[in-house]
mmCIF file of C-alpha atoms in Angstrom:
data_model
loop_
_atom_site.group_PDB
_atom_site.id
_atom_site.type_symbol
_atom_site.label_atom_id
_atom_site.label_comp_id
_atom_site.label_asym_id
_atom_site.label_seq_id
_atom_site.Cartn_x
_atom_site.Cartn_y
_atom_site.Cartn_z
ATOM 1 C CA UNK A 1 -117.854 -80.834 -80.180
ATOM 2 C CA UNK A 2 -114.312 -79.697 -80.983
ATOM 3 C CA UNK A 3 -112.724 -79.916 -84.425
ATOM 4 C CA UNK A 4 -109.145 -81.039 -84.033
ATOM 5 C CA UNK A 5 -106.126 -80.134 -86.209
ATOM 6 C CA UNK A 6 -106.936 -82.866 -88.717
ATOM 7 C CA UNK A 7 -110.552 -81.811 -89.092
ATOM 8 C CA UNK A 8 -112.054 -84.704 -87.130
ATOM 9 C CA UNK A 9 -114.746 -84.192 -84.526
ATOM 10 C CA UNK A 10 -114.101 -85.139 -80.907
ATOM 11 C CA UNK A 11 -116.969 -85.459 -78.451
ATOM 12 C CA UNK A 12 -115.948 -83.975 -75.101
ATOM 13 C CA UNK A 13 -117.072 -85.669 -71.902
ATOM 14 C CA UNK A 14 -118.706 -83.910 -68.967
ATOM 15 C CA UNK A 15 -115.811 -84.848 -66.666
ATOM 16 C CA UNK A 16 -114.606 -81.284 -66.244
ATOM 17 C CA UNK A 17 -111.933 -80.413 -63.720
ATOM 18 C CA UNK A 18 -109.745 -77.683 -65.204
ATOM 19 C CA UNK A 19 -109.802 -74.854 -67.713
ATOM 20 C CA UNK A 20 -107.715 -74.444 -70.835
ATOM 21 C CA UNK A 21 -107.866 -71.382 -73.057
ATOM 22 C CA UNK A 22 -106.180 -72.075 -76.369
ATOM 23 C CA UNK A 23 -106.446 -71.046 -79.989
ATOM 24 C CA UNK A 24 -106.225 -74.353 -81.835
ATOM 25 C CA UNK A 25 -107.787 -72.989 -84.999
ATOM 26 C CA UNK A 26 -105.553 -73.073 -88.050
ATOM 27 C CA UNK A 27 -105.744 -72.049 -91.681
ATOM 28 C CA UNK A 28 -105.902 -75.102 -93.883
ATOM 29 C CA UNK A 29 -105.448 -75.553 -97.592
ATOM 30 C CA UNK A 30 -109.195 -75.649 -98.235
ATOM 31 C CA UNK A 31 -110.460 -72.831 -96.030
ATOM 32 C CA UNK A 32 -114.083 -73.473 -96.969
ATOM 33 C CA UNK A 33 -113.944 -77.011 -95.615
ATOM 34 C CA UNK A 34 -111.786 -76.167 -92.630
ATOM 35 C CA UNK A 35 -112.602 -72.687 -91.311
ATOM 36 C CA UNK A 36 -110.459 -70.963 -88.747
ATOM 37 C CA UNK A 37 -111.762 -71.756 -85.282
ATOM 38 C CA UNK A 38 -110.995 -69.817 -82.101
ATOM 39 C CA UNK A 39 -112.186 -72.073 -79.323
ATOM 40 C CA UNK A 40 -111.990 -72.313 -75.549
ATOM 41 C CA UNK A 41 -111.719 -75.765 -74.040
ATOM 42 C CA UNK A 42 -112.704 -76.500 -70.475
ATOM 43 C CA UNK A 43 -111.846 -80.062 -69.624
ATOM 44 C CA UNK A 44 -109.442 -82.202 -67.726
ATOM 45 C CA UNK A 45 -106.082 -82.711 -69.453
ATOM 46 C CA UNK A 46 -106.239 -86.561 -69.274
ATOM 47 C CA UNK A 47 -109.307 -86.472 -71.543
ATOM 48 C CA UNK A 48 -107.488 -84.560 -74.292
ATOM 49 C CA UNK A 49 -106.352 -86.540 -77.343
ATOM 50 C CA UNK A 50 -102.545 -86.627 -77.807
ATOM 51 C CA UNK A 51 -102.629 -83.934 -80.536
ATOM 52 C CA UNK A 52 -104.207 -81.427 -78.136
ATOM 53 C CA UNK A 53 -102.560 -82.136 -74.807
ATOM 54 C CA UNK A 54 -101.107 -79.215 -72.937
ATOM 55 C CA UNK A 55 -97.409 -78.895 -73.668
ATOM 56 C CA UNK A 56 -96.544 -79.473 -70.014
ATOM 57 C CA UNK A 57 -97.738 -83.059 -70.522
ATOM 58 C CA UNK A 58 -94.827 -83.689 -72.921
ATOM 59 C CA UNK A 59 -91.339 -84.440 -71.744
ATOM 60 C CA UNK A 60 -89.978 -82.309 -74.567
ATOM 61 C CA UNK A 61 -90.953 -80.850 -77.937
ATOM 62 C CA UNK A 62 -88.764 -81.498 -80.990
ATOM 63 C CA UNK A 63 -89.241 -79.214 -84.006
ATOM 64 C CA UNK A 64 -87.427 -80.489 -87.108
ATOM 65 C CA UNK A 65 -86.395 -78.416 -90.137
ATOM 66 C CA UNK A 66 -86.966 -79.224 -93.827
ATOM 67 C CA UNK A 67 -86.490 -82.996 -94.230
ATOM 68 C CA UNK A 68 -86.920 -83.141 -98.047
ATOM 69 C CA UNK A 69 -86.920 -86.918 -98.228
ATOM 70 C CA UNK A 70 -83.770 -87.409 -96.122
ATOM 71 C CA UNK A 71 -85.320 -90.275 -94.168
ATOM 72 C CA UNK A 72 -82.109 -91.787 -92.787
ATOM 73 C CA UNK A 73 -80.933 -88.454 -91.398
ATOM 74 C CA UNK A 74 -84.397 -87.734 -90.000
ATOM 75 C CA UNK A 75 -84.564 -90.992 -88.055
ATOM 76 C CA UNK A 76 -80.978 -90.600 -86.845
ATOM 77 C CA UNK A 77 -81.680 -87.071 -85.658
ATOM 78 C CA UNK A 78 -84.686 -88.269 -83.659
ATOM 79 C CA UNK A 79 -82.523 -90.990 -82.114
ATOM 80 C CA UNK A 80 -79.866 -88.447 -81.149
ATOM 81 C CA UNK A 81 -82.589 -86.308 -79.551
ATOM 82 C CA UNK A 82 -83.734 -89.379 -77.584
ATOM 83 C CA UNK A 83 -87.209 -89.061 -79.109
ATOM 84 C CA UNK A 84 -89.920 -91.208 -77.533
ATOM 85 C CA UNK A 85 -93.267 -91.135 -79.308
ATOM 86 C CA UNK A 86 -95.272 -91.743 -76.140
ATOM 87 C CA UNK A 87 -93.489 -88.965 -74.219
ATOM 88 C CA UNK A 88 -92.452 -86.273 -76.689
ATOM 89 C CA UNK A 89 -94.168 -83.885 -79.074
ATOM 90 C CA UNK A 90 -92.766 -83.984 -82.620
ATOM 91 C CA UNK A 91 -93.384 -81.093 -85.023
ATOM 92 C CA UNK A 92 -92.150 -80.713 -88.623
ATOM 93 C CA UNK A 93 -91.800 -77.362 -90.420
ATOM 94 C CA UNK A 94 -92.941 -78.780 -93.775
ATOM 95 C CA UNK A 95 -91.281 -79.739 -97.070
ATOM 96 C CA UNK A 96 -91.207 -83.423 -96.282
ATOM 97 C CA UNK A 97 -90.963 -84.330 -99.984
ATOM 98 C CA UNK A 98 -88.838 -83.555 -103.024
ATOM 99 C CA UNK A 99 -85.064 -83.350 -103.573
ATOM 100 C CA UNK A 100 -84.159 -86.342 -101.363
ATOM 101 C CA UNK A 101 -84.634 -90.066 -101.939
ATOM 102 C CA UNK A 102 -87.519 -90.992 -99.666
ATOM 103 C CA UNK A 103 -90.028 -88.160 -99.386
ATOM 104 C CA UNK A 104 -92.942 -90.568 -99.638
ATOM 105 C CA UNK A 105 -91.573 -92.600 -96.724
ATOM 106 C CA UNK A 106 -91.107 -89.464 -94.625
ATOM 107 C CA UNK A 107 -94.796 -88.642 -95.190
ATOM 108 C CA UNK A 108 -95.870 -92.171 -94.274
ATOM 109 C CA UNK A 109 -93.694 -92.188 -91.154
ATOM 110 C CA UNK A 110 -95.014 -88.794 -90.007
ATOM 111 C CA UNK A 111 -98.621 -89.844 -90.600
ATOM 112 C CA UNK A 112 -98.298 -93.213 -88.895
ATOM 113 C CA UNK A 113 -96.500 -91.714 -85.890
ATOM 114 C CA UNK A 114 -98.941 -88.827 -85.432
ATOM 115 C CA UNK A 115 -96.332 -86.133 -85.933
ATOM 116 C CA UNK A 116 -97.569 -82.576 -86.180
ATOM 117 C CA UNK A 117 -96.608 -80.760 -89.344
ATOM 118 C CA UNK A 118 -97.271 -77.570 -91.292
ATOM 119 C CA UNK A 119 -97.615 -77.473 -95.058
ATOM 120 C CA UNK A 120 -94.529 -76.612 -97.108
ATOM 121 C CA UNK A 121 -94.382 -75.381 -100.697
ATOM 122 C CA UNK A 122 -92.969 -78.688 -101.978
ATOM 123 C CA UNK A 123 -95.717 -80.628 -100.217
ATOM 124 C CA UNK A 124 -98.243 -78.293 -101.807
ATOM 125 C CA UNK A 125 -96.835 -79.021 -105.276
ATOM 126 C CA UNK A 126 -97.967 -82.644 -104.950
ATOM 127 C CA UNK A 127 -101.424 -81.510 -103.867
ATOM 128 C CA UNK A 128 -101.605 -79.212 -106.893
ATOM 129 C CA UNK A 129 -101.001 -82.223 -109.144
ATOM 130 C CA UNK A 130 -103.601 -84.276 -107.302
ATOM 131 C CA UNK A 131 -106.144 -81.472 -107.743
ATOM 132 C CA UNK A 132 -105.382 -81.036 -111.458
ATOM 133 C CA UNK A 133 -103.748 -77.640 -110.981
ATOM 134 C CA UNK A 134 -100.317 -78.737 -112.211
ATOM 135 C CA UNK A 135 -99.155 -81.461 -114.646
ATOM 136 C CA UNK A 136 -97.273 -84.409 -113.184
ATOM 137 C CA UNK A 137 -94.870 -84.330 -116.108
ATOM 138 C CA UNK A 138 -93.691 -80.874 -115.118
ATOM 139 C CA UNK A 139 -92.319 -82.049 -111.780
ATOM 140 C CA UNK A 140 -88.761 -83.066 -110.937
ATOM 141 C CA UNK A 141 -87.863 -86.753 -110.820
ATOM 142 C CA UNK A 142 -87.947 -86.807 -107.019
ATOM 143 C CA UNK A 143 -91.351 -85.121 -106.874
ATOM 144 C CA UNK A 144 -92.790 -87.562 -109.440
ATOM 145 C CA UNK A 145 -91.402 -90.497 -107.475
ATOM 146 C CA UNK A 146 -92.884 -89.178 -104.241
ATOM 147 C CA UNK A 147 -96.238 -88.523 -105.905
ATOM 148 C CA UNK A 148 -96.400 -92.010 -107.383
ATOM 149 C CA UNK A 149 -95.606 -93.711 -104.073
ATOM 150 C CA UNK A 150 -98.093 -91.878 -101.867
ATOM 151 C CA UNK A 151 -101.384 -93.638 -101.162
ATOM 152 C CA UNK A 152 -104.832 -92.194 -100.484
ATOM 153 C CA UNK A 153 -104.241 -91.983 -96.734
ATOM 154 C CA UNK A 154 -101.004 -90.074 -97.321
ATOM 155 C CA UNK A 155 -102.705 -87.525 -99.592
ATOM 156 C CA UNK A 156 -105.572 -87.019 -97.167
ATOM 157 C CA UNK A 157 -103.038 -86.416 -94.412
ATOM 158 C CA UNK A 158 -101.195 -83.855 -96.553
ATOM 159 C CA UNK A 159 -104.447 -82.128 -97.521
ATOM 160 C CA UNK A 160 -105.316 -81.643 -93.871
ATOM 161 C CA UNK A 161 -101.992 -80.087 -92.867
ATOM 162 C CA UNK A 162 -102.339 -76.550 -91.495
ATOM 163 C CA UNK A 163 -100.368 -73.561 -92.743
ATOM 164 C CA UNK A 164 -99.250 -72.783 -89.226
ATOM 165 C CA UNK A 165 -99.419 -74.204 -85.721
ATOM 166 C CA UNK A 166 -99.511 -72.488 -82.360
ATOM 167 C CA UNK A 167 -97.927 -74.626 -79.659
ATOM 168 C CA UNK A 168 -98.277 -72.096 -76.864
ATOM 169 C CA UNK A 169 -95.498 -71.697 -74.283
ATOM 170 C CA UNK A 170 -93.561 -74.966 -74.198
ATOM 171 C CA UNK A 171 -92.582 -75.713 -70.632
ATOM 172 C CA UNK A 172 -91.786 -78.905 -68.771
ATOM 173 C CA UNK A 173 -90.587 -80.166 -65.434
ATOM 174 C CA UNK A 174 -87.950 -82.342 -67.104
ATOM 175 C CA UNK A 175 -84.272 -81.868 -66.452
ATOM 176 C CA UNK A 176 -82.105 -80.692 -69.345
ATOM 177 C CA UNK A 177 -81.391 -83.318 -72.000
ATOM 178 C CA UNK A 178 -77.771 -84.444 -71.941
ATOM 179 C CA UNK A 179 -75.971 -84.808 -75.266
ATOM 180 C CA UNK A 180 -72.700 -86.590 -75.803
ATOM 181 C CA UNK A 181 -70.244 -83.793 -76.554
ATOM 182 C CA UNK A 182 -67.873 -86.358 -78.060
ATOM 183 C CA UNK A 183 -70.466 -87.697 -80.505
ATOM 184 C CA UNK A 184 -69.006 -86.891 -83.927
ATOM 185 C CA UNK A 185 -72.475 -87.063 -85.487
ATOM 186 C CA UNK A 186 -73.787 -84.180 -83.381
ATOM 187 C CA UNK A 187 -73.441 -80.439 -83.870
ATOM 188 C CA UNK A 188 -74.959 -78.417 -81.032
ATOM 189 C CA UNK A 189 -75.978 -74.779 -80.791
ATOM 190 C CA UNK A 190 -78.162 -72.743 -78.473
ATOM 191 C CA UNK A 191 -81.199 -70.676 -79.432
ATOM 192 C CA UNK A 192 -81.447 -67.244 -77.812
ATOM 193 C CA UNK A 193 -85.127 -66.431 -77.257
ATOM 194 C CA UNK A 194 -86.079 -62.986 -75.990
ATOM 195 C CA UNK A 195 -88.896 -64.641 -74.063
ATOM 196 C CA UNK A 196 -88.418 -68.354 -73.234
ATOM 197 C CA UNK A 197 -92.111 -68.540 -72.301
ATOM 198 C CA UNK A 198 -93.358 -67.058 -75.570
ATOM 199 C CA UNK A 199 -96.084 -68.632 -77.695
ATOM 200 C CA UNK A 200 -94.311 -70.954 -80.137
ATOM 201 C CA UNK A 201 -95.608 -70.516 -83.696
ATOM 202 C CA UNK A 202 -94.497 -72.961 -86.404
ATOM 203 C CA UNK A 203 -94.774 -71.942 -90.069
ATOM 204 C CA UNK A 204 -92.933 -73.185 -93.126
ATOM 205 C CA UNK A 205 -91.648 -69.919 -94.582
ATOM 206 C CA UNK A 206 -92.726 -66.550 -93.168
ATOM 207 C CA UNK A 207 -95.270 -64.404 -91.368
ATOM 208 C CA UNK A 208 -96.164 -60.777 -92.010
ATOM 209 C CA UNK A 209 -95.665 -58.641 -88.883
ATOM 210 C CA UNK A 210 -98.784 -57.023 -87.484
ATOM 211 C CA UNK A 211 -101.216 -59.332 -89.291
ATOM 212 C CA UNK A 212 -103.354 -61.825 -87.306
ATOM 213 C CA UNK A 213 -102.451 -65.432 -88.017
ATOM 214 C CA UNK A 214 -105.912 -66.142 -89.419
ATOM 215 C CA UNK A 215 -105.416 -63.372 -92.016
ATOM 216 C CA UNK A 216 -101.920 -64.310 -93.192
ATOM 217 C CA UNK A 217 -101.394 -65.084 -96.889
ATOM 218 C CA UNK A 218 -101.254 -68.832 -97.443
ATOM 219 C CA UNK A 219 -98.842 -68.415 -100.337
ATOM 220 C CA UNK A 220 -96.465 -66.250 -98.313
ATOM 221 C CA UNK A 221 -96.598 -68.659 -95.360
ATOM 222 C CA UNK A 222 -95.183 -71.360 -97.648
ATOM 223 C CA UNK A 223 -92.930 -69.305 -99.933
ATOM 224 C CA UNK A 224 -91.767 -65.899 -98.627
ATOM 225 C CA UNK A 225 -88.243 -65.152 -97.447
ATOM 226 C CA UNK A 226 -88.007 -61.367 -97.530
ATOM 227 C CA UNK A 227 -90.038 -58.287 -96.656
ATOM 228 C CA UNK A 228 -89.983 -54.897 -98.403
ATOM 229 C CA UNK A 229 -89.733 -51.451 -96.838
ATOM 230 C CA UNK A 230 -93.495 -51.167 -97.389
ATOM 231 C CA UNK A 231 -94.058 -54.263 -95.249
ATOM 232 C CA UNK A 232 -94.947 -56.670 -98.065
ATOM 233 C CA UNK A 233 -93.662 -60.235 -97.979
ATOM 234 C CA UNK A 234 -91.877 -61.361 -101.161
ATOM 235 C CA UNK A 235 -90.709 -64.782 -102.246
ATOM 236 C CA UNK A 236 -87.209 -63.805 -103.324
ATOM 237 C CA UNK A 237 -84.776 -61.019 -102.559
ATOM 238 C CA UNK A 238 -85.690 -57.835 -104.417
ATOM 239 C CA UNK A 239 -84.301 -54.280 -104.133
ATOM 240 C CA UNK A 240 -85.251 -52.621 -100.859
ATOM 241 C CA UNK A 241 -86.059 -55.940 -99.150
ATOM 242 C CA UNK A 242 -84.562 -57.660 -96.107
ATOM 243 C CA UNK A 243 -85.082 -61.022 -94.382
ATOM 244 C CA UNK A 244 -88.593 -61.011 -92.951
ATOM 245 C CA UNK A 245 -87.347 -62.108 -89.518
ATOM 246 C CA UNK A 246 -85.576 -58.784 -89.044
ATOM 247 C CA UNK A 247 -88.992 -57.125 -88.827
ATOM 248 C CA UNK A 248 -90.617 -59.725 -86.558
ATOM 249 C CA UNK A 249 -90.248 -58.301 -83.043
ATOM 250 C CA UNK A 250 -93.267 -59.642 -81.189
ATOM 251 C CA UNK A 251 -91.970 -60.370 -77.693
ATOM 252 C CA UNK A 252 -94.974 -62.581 -76.944
ATOM 253 C CA UNK A 253 -94.233 -65.069 -79.725
ATOM 254 C CA UNK A 254 -91.317 -67.025 -81.123
ATOM 255 C CA UNK A 255 -91.605 -68.240 -84.720
ATOM 256 C CA UNK A 256 -89.897 -71.459 -85.809
ATOM 257 C CA UNK A 257 -89.611 -71.837 -89.592
ATOM 258 C CA UNK A 258 -87.693 -73.392 -92.483
ATOM 259 C CA UNK A 259 -87.610 -72.760 -96.268
ATOM 260 C CA UNK A 260 -84.358 -70.766 -96.328
ATOM 261 C CA UNK A 261 -81.431 -73.145 -96.794
ATOM 262 C CA UNK A 262 -79.153 -70.432 -98.190
ATOM 263 C CA UNK A 263 -79.334 -68.410 -94.981
ATOM 264 C CA UNK A 264 -79.282 -71.697 -93.086
ATOM 265 C CA UNK A 265 -79.497 -71.732 -89.318
ATOM 266 C CA UNK A 266 -80.998 -68.446 -88.151
ATOM 267 C CA UNK A 267 -80.878 -67.687 -84.430
ATOM 268 C CA UNK A 268 -82.819 -64.559 -83.526
ATOM 269 C CA UNK A 269 -84.511 -63.275 -80.345
ATOM 270 C CA UNK A 270 -88.008 -63.692 -81.812
ATOM 271 C CA UNK A 271 -87.493 -66.505 -84.328
ATOM 272 C CA UNK A 272 -85.412 -69.572 -85.189
ATOM 273 C CA UNK A 273 -84.828 -70.787 -88.757
ATOM 274 C CA UNK A 274 -84.081 -74.508 -89.078
ATOM 275 C CA UNK A 275 -83.486 -75.154 -92.793
ATOM 276 C CA UNK A 276 -79.815 -76.100 -92.884
ATOM 277 C CA UNK A 277 -79.820 -77.701 -96.336
ATOM 278 C CA UNK A 278 -79.713 -81.419 -95.550
ATOM 279 C CA UNK A 279 -80.836 -82.356 -99.066
ATOM 280 C CA UNK A 280 -77.916 -80.299 -100.446
ATOM 281 C CA UNK A 281 -75.373 -82.151 -98.340
ATOM 282 C CA UNK A 282 -75.652 -79.779 -95.382
ATOM 283 C CA UNK A 283 -77.280 -80.543 -92.042
ATOM 284 C CA UNK A 284 -80.640 -81.599 -90.667
ATOM 285 C CA UNK A 285 -81.484 -79.535 -87.600
ATOM 286 C CA UNK A 286 -84.020 -79.613 -84.773
ATOM 287 C CA UNK A 287 -84.962 -77.207 -82.016
ATOM 288 C CA UNK A 288 -85.509 -79.094 -78.756
ATOM 289 C CA UNK A 289 -87.735 -77.416 -76.187
ATOM 290 C CA UNK A 290 -87.872 -76.416 -73.400
ATOM 291 C CA UNK A 291 -84.039 -76.551 -73.433
ATOM 292 C CA UNK A 292 -83.806 -74.292 -76.523
ATOM 293 C CA UNK A 293 -81.053 -76.588 -77.774
ATOM 294 C CA UNK A 294 -80.438 -76.806 -81.530
ATOM 295 C CA UNK A 295 -79.304 -80.308 -82.478
ATOM 296 C CA UNK A 296 -77.931 -80.987 -85.961
ATOM 297 C CA UNK A 297 -76.471 -83.938 -87.831
ATOM 298 C CA UNK A 298 -74.605 -84.000 -91.141
ATOM 299 C CA UNK A 299 -76.205 -85.272 -94.333
ATOM 300 C CA UNK A 300 -74.955 -88.645 -95.541
ATOM 301 C CA UNK A 301 -74.654 -87.312 -99.088
ATOM 302 C CA UNK A 302 -75.695 -84.538 -101.434
ATOM 303 C CA UNK A 303 -79.113 -85.604 -102.706
ATOM 304 C CA UNK A 304 -79.811 -82.534 -104.814
ATOM 305 C CA UNK A 305 -77.713 -79.714 -106.248
ATOM 306 C CA UNK A 306 -78.552 -76.150 -105.132
ATOM 307 C CA UNK A 307 -80.328 -74.048 -107.744
ATOM 308 C CA UNK A 308 -77.485 -71.529 -107.647
ATOM 309 C CA UNK A 309 -73.991 -73.004 -108.185
ATOM 310 C CA UNK A 310 -71.498 -72.093 -105.475
ATOM 311 C CA UNK A 311 -74.165 -71.741 -102.812
ATOM 312 C CA UNK A 312 -72.848 -72.074 -99.269
ATOM 313 C CA UNK A 313 -74.915 -72.651 -96.142
ATOM 314 C CA UNK A 314 -74.823 -71.049 -92.711
ATOM 315 C CA UNK A 315 -74.436 -73.991 -90.312
ATOM 316 C CA UNK A 316 -73.407 -74.243 -86.653
ATOM 317 C CA UNK A 317 -69.650 -74.275 -86.081
#
């Protein structure tokens, strides 16, 4: 029996023809109910459910930055990436809700289309309300609207989101995706991985260097942006702190994250940051693998004002 990413049990058949060694265990919000599992699977790829297929079975993998309720931009971005549900792997870096107009619809779409997703801090806010840890009246208008429009299935889906995902090396036999260079909706950039065959790790905010994934702080994985000289992750910039990605130099992994709209698009050898501030009138961005292409589209409007007036965003030229 194998426990999949949503906590459901899958009975494996005895039709074994190939070996797969993979760490599909993830930290979940309720670690008592969903313990970290390090498991080896030995089975034929055709018998794997879609959520656990080897990446080589996908035509491409599309990892999308913080959507924050920008449903129209999200669907347009997928169209521009030529996303096909039956062929491609779709992964979201979290923060589906809040700030934009249709966070609840983004959640429903992701759930109904079997998208993979990690938990973001704004998603967790709604779960805090549901669990009586935060008053509904203390939320913003957009968060209250999202909370009120989510049904039981949506909340169960959110509760089962992991804090991180390991996708493994994302490779494919496909030819490079062709984008229309004259498409005024598209802004293209290229990621620069140190190791194109590295293990792809998706997390909403940050990871602490040198700490096993199973031992990472759940709060820091959804909220941190900086790291101190002592190696401690912090949620905001403090004296003697720098962006956490500057200290992540693991050549065997490449971390894809969001949560940092002010710094915007971050292209580093060992990480790629995809929060380009769509909800603030910026861009919505996706990393398309195995091409390592960053595809962005402009927001249709400013849905929410930045917390700090005068904030500008680092976006592709």
